[in-house]
Tab-separated table of C-alpha atoms in Angstrom:
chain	number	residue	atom	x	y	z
A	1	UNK	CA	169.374	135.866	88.984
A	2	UNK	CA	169.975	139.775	89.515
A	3	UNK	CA	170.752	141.207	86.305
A	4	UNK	CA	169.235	145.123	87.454
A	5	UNK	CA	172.828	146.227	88.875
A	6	UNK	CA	172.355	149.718	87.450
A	7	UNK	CA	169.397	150.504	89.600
A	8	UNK	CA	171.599	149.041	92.561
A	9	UNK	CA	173.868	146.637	93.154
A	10	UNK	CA	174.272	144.159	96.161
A	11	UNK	CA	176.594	145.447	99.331
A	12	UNK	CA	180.398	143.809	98.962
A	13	UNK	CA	181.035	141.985	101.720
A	14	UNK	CA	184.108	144.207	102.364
A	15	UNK	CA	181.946	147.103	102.960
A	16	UNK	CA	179.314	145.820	105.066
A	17	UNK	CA	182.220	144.365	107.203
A	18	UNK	CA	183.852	148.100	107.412
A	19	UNK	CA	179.962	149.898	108.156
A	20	UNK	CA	179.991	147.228	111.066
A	21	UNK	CA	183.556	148.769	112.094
A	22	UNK	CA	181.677	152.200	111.441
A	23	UNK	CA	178.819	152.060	112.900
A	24	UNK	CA	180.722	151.958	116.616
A	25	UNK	CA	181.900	155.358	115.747
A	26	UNK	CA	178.584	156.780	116.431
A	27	UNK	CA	179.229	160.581	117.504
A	28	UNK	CA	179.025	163.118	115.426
A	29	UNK	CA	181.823	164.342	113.737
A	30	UNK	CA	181.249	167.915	114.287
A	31	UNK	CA	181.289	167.638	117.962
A	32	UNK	CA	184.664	169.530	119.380
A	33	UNK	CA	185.315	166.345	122.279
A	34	UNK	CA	187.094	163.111	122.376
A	35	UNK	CA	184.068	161.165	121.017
A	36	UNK	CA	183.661	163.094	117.782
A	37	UNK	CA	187.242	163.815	116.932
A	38	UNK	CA	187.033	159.916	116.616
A	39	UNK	CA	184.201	160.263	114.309
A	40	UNK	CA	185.970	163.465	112.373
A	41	UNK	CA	189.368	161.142	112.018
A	42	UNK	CA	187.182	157.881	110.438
A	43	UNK	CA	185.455	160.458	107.957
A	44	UNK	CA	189.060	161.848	106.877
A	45	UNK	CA	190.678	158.461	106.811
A	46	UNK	CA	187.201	157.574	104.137
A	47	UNK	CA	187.269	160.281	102.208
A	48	UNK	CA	191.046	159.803	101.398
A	49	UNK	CA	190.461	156.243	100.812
A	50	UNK	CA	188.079	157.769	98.039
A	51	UNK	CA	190.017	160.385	96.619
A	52	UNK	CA	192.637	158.069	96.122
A	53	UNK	CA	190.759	154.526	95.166
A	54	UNK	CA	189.544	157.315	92.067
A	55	UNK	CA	192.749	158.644	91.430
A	56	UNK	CA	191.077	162.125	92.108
A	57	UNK	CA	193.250	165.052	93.560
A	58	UNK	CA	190.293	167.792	94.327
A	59	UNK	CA	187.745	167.604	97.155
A	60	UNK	CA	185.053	165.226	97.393
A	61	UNK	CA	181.371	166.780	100.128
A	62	UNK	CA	180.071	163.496	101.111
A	63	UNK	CA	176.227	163.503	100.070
A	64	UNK	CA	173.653	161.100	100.436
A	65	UNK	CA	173.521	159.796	97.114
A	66	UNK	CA	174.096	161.068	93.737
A	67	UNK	CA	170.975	163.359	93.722
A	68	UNK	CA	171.764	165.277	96.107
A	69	UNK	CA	175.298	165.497	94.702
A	70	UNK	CA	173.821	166.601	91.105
A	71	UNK	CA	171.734	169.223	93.467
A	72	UNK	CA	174.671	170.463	94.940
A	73	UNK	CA	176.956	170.875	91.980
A	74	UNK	CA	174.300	172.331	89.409
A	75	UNK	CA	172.726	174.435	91.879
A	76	UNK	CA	175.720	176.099	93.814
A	77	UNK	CA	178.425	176.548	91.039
A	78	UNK	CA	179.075	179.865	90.015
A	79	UNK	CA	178.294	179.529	87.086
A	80	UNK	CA	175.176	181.850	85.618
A	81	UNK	CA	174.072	179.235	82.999
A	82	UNK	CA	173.130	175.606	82.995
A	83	UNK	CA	173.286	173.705	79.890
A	84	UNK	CA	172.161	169.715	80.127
A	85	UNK	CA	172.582	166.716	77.416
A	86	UNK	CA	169.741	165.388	76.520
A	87	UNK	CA	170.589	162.041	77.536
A	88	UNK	CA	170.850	162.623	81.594
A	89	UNK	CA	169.436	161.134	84.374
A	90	UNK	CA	165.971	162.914	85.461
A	91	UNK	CA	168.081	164.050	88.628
A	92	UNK	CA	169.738	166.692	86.604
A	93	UNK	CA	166.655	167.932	84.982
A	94	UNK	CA	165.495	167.847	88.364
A	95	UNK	CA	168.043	169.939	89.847
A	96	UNK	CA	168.391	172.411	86.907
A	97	UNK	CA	164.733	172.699	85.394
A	98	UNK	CA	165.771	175.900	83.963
A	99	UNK	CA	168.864	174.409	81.988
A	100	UNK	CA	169.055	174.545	78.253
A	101	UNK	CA	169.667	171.123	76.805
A	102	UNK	CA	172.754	171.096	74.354
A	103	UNK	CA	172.725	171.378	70.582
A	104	UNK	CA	175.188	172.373	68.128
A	105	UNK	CA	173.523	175.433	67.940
A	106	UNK	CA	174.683	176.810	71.257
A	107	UNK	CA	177.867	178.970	72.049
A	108	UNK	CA	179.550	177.587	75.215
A	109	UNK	CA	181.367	180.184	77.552
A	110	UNK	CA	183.001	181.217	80.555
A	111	UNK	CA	179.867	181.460	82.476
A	112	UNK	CA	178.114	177.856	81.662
A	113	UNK	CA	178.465	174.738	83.132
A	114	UNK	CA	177.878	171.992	80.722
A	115	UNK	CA	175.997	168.780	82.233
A	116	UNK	CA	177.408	165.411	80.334
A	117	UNK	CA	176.788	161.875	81.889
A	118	UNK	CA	179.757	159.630	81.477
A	119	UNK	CA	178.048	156.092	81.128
A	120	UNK	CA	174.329	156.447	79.735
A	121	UNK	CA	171.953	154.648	82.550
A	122	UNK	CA	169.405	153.161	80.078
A	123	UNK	CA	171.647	152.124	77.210
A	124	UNK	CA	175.342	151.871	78.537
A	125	UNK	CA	176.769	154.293	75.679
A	126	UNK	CA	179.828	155.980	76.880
A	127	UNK	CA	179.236	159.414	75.852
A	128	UNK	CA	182.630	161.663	74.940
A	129	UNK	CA	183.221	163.675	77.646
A	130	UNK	CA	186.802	163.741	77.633
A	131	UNK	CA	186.508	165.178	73.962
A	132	UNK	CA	184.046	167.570	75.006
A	133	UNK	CA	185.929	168.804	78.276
A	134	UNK	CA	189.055	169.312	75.889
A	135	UNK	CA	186.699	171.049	73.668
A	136	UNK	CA	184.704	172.952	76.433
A	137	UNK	CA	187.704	174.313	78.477
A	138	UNK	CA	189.533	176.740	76.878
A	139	UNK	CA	186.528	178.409	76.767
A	140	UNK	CA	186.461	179.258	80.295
A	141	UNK	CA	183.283	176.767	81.009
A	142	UNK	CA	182.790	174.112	83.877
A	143	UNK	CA	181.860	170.485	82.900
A	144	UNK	CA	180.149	168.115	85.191
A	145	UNK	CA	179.816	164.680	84.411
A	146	UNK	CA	177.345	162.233	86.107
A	147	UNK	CA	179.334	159.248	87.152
A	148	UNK	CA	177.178	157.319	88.765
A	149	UNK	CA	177.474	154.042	86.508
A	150	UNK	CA	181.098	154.493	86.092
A	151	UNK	CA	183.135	155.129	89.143
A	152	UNK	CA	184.429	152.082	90.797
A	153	UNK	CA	184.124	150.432	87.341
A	154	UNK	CA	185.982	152.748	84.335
A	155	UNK	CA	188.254	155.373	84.633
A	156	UNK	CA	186.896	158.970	85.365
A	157	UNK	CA	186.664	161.836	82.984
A	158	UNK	CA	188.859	164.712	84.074
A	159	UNK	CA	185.761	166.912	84.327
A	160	UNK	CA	185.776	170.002	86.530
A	161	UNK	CA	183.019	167.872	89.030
A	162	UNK	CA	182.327	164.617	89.009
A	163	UNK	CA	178.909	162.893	91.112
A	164	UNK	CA	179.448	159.549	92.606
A	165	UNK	CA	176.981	156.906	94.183
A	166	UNK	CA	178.123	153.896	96.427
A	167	UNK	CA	175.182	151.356	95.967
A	168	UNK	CA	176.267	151.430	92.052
A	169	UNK	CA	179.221	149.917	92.779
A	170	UNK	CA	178.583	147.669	95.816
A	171	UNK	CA	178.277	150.111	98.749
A	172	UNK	CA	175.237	151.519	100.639
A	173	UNK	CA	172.668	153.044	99.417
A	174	UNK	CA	171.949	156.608	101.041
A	175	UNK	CA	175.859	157.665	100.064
A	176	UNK	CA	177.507	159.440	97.542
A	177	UNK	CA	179.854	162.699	96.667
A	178	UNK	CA	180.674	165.409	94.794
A	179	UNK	CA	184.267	165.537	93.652
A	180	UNK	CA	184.841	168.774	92.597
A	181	UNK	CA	188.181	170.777	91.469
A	182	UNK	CA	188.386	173.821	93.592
A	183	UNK	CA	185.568	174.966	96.398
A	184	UNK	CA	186.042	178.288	94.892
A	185	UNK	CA	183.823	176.692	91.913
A	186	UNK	CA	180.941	176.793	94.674
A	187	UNK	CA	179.328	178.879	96.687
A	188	UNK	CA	179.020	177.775	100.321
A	189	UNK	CA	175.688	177.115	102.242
A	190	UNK	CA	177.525	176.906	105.696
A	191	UNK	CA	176.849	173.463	107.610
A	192	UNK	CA	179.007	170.534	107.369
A	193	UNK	CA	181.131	169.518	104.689
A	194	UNK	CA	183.272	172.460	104.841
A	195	UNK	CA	180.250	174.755	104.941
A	196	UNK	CA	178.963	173.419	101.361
A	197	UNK	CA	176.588	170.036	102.486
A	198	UNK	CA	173.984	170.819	105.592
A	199	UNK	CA	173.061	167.436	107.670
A	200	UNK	CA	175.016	165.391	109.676
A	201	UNK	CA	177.332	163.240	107.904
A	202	UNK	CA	177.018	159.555	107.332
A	203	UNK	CA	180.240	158.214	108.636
A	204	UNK	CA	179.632	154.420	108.865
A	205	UNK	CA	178.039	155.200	104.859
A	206	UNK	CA	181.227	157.090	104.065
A	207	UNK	CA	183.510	154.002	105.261
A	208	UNK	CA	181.557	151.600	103.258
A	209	UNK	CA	181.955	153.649	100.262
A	210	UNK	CA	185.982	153.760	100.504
A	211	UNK	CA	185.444	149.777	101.253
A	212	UNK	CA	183.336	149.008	97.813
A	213	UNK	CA	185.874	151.144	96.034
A	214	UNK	CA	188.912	149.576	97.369
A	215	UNK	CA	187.292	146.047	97.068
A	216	UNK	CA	189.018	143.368	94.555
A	217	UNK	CA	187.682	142.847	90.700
A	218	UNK	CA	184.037	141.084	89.605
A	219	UNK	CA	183.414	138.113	89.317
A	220	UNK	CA	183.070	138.226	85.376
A	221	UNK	CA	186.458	139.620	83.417
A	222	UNK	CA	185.149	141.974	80.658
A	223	UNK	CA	186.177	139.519	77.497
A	224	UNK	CA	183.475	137.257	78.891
A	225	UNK	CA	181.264	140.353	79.338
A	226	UNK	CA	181.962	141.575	75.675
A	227	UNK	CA	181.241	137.897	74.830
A	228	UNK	CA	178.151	137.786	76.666
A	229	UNK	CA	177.192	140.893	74.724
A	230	UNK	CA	177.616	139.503	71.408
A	231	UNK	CA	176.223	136.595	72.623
A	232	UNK	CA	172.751	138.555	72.458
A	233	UNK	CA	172.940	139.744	69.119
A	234	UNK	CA	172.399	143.370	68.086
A	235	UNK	CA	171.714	145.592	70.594
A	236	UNK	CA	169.446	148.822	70.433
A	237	UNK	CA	172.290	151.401	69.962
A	238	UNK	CA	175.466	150.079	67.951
A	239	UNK	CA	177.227	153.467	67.565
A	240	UNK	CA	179.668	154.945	69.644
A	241	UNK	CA	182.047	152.928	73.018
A	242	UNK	CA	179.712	150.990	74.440
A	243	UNK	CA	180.091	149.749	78.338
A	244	UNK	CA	180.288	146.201	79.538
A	245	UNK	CA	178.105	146.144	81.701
A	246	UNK	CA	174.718	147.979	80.842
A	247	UNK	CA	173.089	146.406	77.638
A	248	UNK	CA	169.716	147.905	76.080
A	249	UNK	CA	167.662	144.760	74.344
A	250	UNK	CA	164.803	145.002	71.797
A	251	UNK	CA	162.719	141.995	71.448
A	252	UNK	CA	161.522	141.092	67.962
A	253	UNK	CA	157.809	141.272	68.922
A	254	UNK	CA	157.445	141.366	72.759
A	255	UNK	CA	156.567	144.231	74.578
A	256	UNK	CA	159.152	145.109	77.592
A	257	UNK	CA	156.061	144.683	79.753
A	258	UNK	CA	155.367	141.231	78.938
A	259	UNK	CA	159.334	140.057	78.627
A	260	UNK	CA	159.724	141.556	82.641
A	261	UNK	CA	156.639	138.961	82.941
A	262	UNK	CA	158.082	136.259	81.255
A	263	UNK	CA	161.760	136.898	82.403
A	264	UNK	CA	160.768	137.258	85.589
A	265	UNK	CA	158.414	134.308	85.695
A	266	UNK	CA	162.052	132.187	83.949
A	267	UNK	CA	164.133	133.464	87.575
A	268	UNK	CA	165.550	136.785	86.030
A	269	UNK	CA	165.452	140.328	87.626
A	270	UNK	CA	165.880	142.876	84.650
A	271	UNK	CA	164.553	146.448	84.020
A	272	UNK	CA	162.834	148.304	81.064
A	273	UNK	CA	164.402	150.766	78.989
A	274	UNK	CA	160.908	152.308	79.309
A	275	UNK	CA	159.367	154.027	82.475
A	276	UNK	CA	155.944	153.070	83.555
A	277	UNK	CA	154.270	156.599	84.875
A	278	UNK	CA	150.790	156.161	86.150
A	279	UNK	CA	149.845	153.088	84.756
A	280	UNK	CA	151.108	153.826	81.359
A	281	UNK	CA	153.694	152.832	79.525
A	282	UNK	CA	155.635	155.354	78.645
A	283	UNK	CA	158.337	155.795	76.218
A	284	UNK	CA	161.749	156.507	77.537
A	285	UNK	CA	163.006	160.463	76.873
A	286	UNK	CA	166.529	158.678	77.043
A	287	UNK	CA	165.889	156.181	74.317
A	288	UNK	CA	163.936	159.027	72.025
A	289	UNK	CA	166.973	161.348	72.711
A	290	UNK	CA	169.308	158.614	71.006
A	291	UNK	CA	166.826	158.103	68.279
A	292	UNK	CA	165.254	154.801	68.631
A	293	UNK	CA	162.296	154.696	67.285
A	294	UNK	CA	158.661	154.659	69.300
A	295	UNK	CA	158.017	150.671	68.454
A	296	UNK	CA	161.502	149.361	69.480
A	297	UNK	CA	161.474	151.601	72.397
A	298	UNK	CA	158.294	150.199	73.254
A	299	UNK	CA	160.263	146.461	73.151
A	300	UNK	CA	163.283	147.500	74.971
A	301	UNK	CA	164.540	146.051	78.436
A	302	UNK	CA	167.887	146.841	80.365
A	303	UNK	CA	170.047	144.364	81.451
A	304	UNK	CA	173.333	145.306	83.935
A	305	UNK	CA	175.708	143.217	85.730
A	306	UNK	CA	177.612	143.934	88.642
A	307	UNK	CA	180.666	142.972	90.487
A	308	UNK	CA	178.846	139.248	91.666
A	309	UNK	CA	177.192	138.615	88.621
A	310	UNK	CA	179.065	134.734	87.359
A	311	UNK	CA	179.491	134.114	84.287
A	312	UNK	CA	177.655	130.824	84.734
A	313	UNK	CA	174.101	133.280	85.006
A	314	UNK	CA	175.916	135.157	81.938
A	315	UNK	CA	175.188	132.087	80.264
A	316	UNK	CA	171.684	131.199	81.596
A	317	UNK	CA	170.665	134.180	80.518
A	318	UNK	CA	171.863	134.405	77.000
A	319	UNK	CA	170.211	131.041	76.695
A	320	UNK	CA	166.651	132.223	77.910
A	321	UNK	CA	167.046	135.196	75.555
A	322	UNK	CA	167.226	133.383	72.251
A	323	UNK	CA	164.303	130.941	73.453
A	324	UNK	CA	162.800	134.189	74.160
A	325	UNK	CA	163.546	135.838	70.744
């Protein structure tokens, strides 16, 4: 039973059906003749499919995942300071090693973009953007919010960018976007993308995103999720909105290591809330940024569902947990 859906989710049928439609459209949508105003119309068609499937009115640069799209926004915005949560994704880190990571201590202003992830990866706290942006803007300041575990699933923050990925929602891997307000936030590269994303566009990837997006509701309704969560007992992090779908678990005694073992060994696919570098476990800078504490961190798996999770493995689960714990 696949209960790792935040590290990716299976392909919806609807979208592998529309990449097989896509992948016939094989030119490339730059080219000025018959053949790749085809392949310019299909990319078009997808990326108002997305725009509207988010209820987004800006401009969305196709990317190849949400990486890239984190690249693209942190590094190209106009803005001449970055300033991080301490809770993101190692992509932004990656993409803005320079940033300052936000405390109460810092002034925010017209020329800093503030970095805020909408649904935390590790723990599935939904962190207040929409307070800070309201806070943030009349400032003068951009806010971009990592969406990657909440589009297709929540409604979106109405944050200046926003960073998308399709395989967290049920399309391919190797797509994503950056919706963003106004191009005049960026500077352009020149390329594709309206001069802001060099490299040939995924077409086929872009269709399958607009599919997964448009596709009908999980399998699961979220009472039985919330059920299913208090079905576990208490979870790592109790403070704050808390999504349905990403739960961080503490064992009373076991070490994450040894519950993937066992869990795995019982028919269950799960993560750790801690990363193994080199051999080493490792406690998680996500799960010391909340403030959990070294030994529970050292205890602590992930478990996410997705859009064909049932709740009959809802159930199977919460069962081999208790026997567990």
């Amino acid at each position: 039973m696949y209960l790792d859906h935040a590290a990716t989710t299976p392909l919806r049928p609807e979208a592998k059906a529309a990449m097989e439609e896509g992948f016939r459209i094989w030119a490339n949508p730059s080219s000025p003749h018959a053949e790749g105003r085809k392949a310019k119309a299909a990319l078009e068609d997808a990326r108002e499919r997305v725009k509207r499937a988010l209820g987004w009115d800006g401009e969305v640069i196709f990317t190849s995942g949400a990486s890239e799209a984190l690249a693209l926004g942190l590094q190209r915005c106009k803005a001449k300071r970055r300033i991080v949560s301490a809770v993101e994704h190692d992509a932004v880190f990656r993409a803005a090693p320079d940033a300052q990571v936000y405390s109460d201590d810092i002034t925010i202003g017209a020329d800093d973009i503030l970095a805020i992830q909408h649904v935390n990866s590790e723990t599935g706290v939904v962190n207040p953007v929409g307070q800070m942006i309201e806070t943030i803007r009349p400032t003068g300041a951009l806010v971009l919010s990592d969406c990657s575990q909440s589009a297709g699933k929540r409604d979106l923050p109405n944050a200046d960018m926003l960073v998308i990925s399709a395989h967290k929602f049920g399309g391919p891997i190797g797509i994503g976007a950056l919706l963003v307000r106004d191009f005049a936030l960026l500077e352009p590269m020149g390329g594709h993308e309206r001069g802001y994303r060099q490299g040939t566009e995924n077409v086929a990837g872009a269709i399958g995103m607009a599919a997964a997006l448009e596709a009908g509701p999980w399998n699961t309704s979220s009472k039985e999720r919330k059920n299913f969560a208090l079905s576990l007992g208490n979870p790592v992090l109790s403070f704050g909105e808390q999504a349905d779908y990403i739960f961080a678990l503490a064992h009373p005694t076991m070490s994450a290591q040894a519950l993937l073992i066992r869990l795995d060994a019982m028919g269950f696919a799960v993560s750790a809330g801690s990363a193994c570098s080199s051999g080493t476990l490792k406690k998680s800078r996500v799960l010391d940024a909340f403030g959990v504490d070294d030994d529970t961190a050292s205890r602590t798996i992930r478990v996410s569902i997705g859009w064909n999770t049932t709740s009959e493995e809802l159930e199977r689960f919460a069962e081999a947990w208790r026997s567990l714990a």
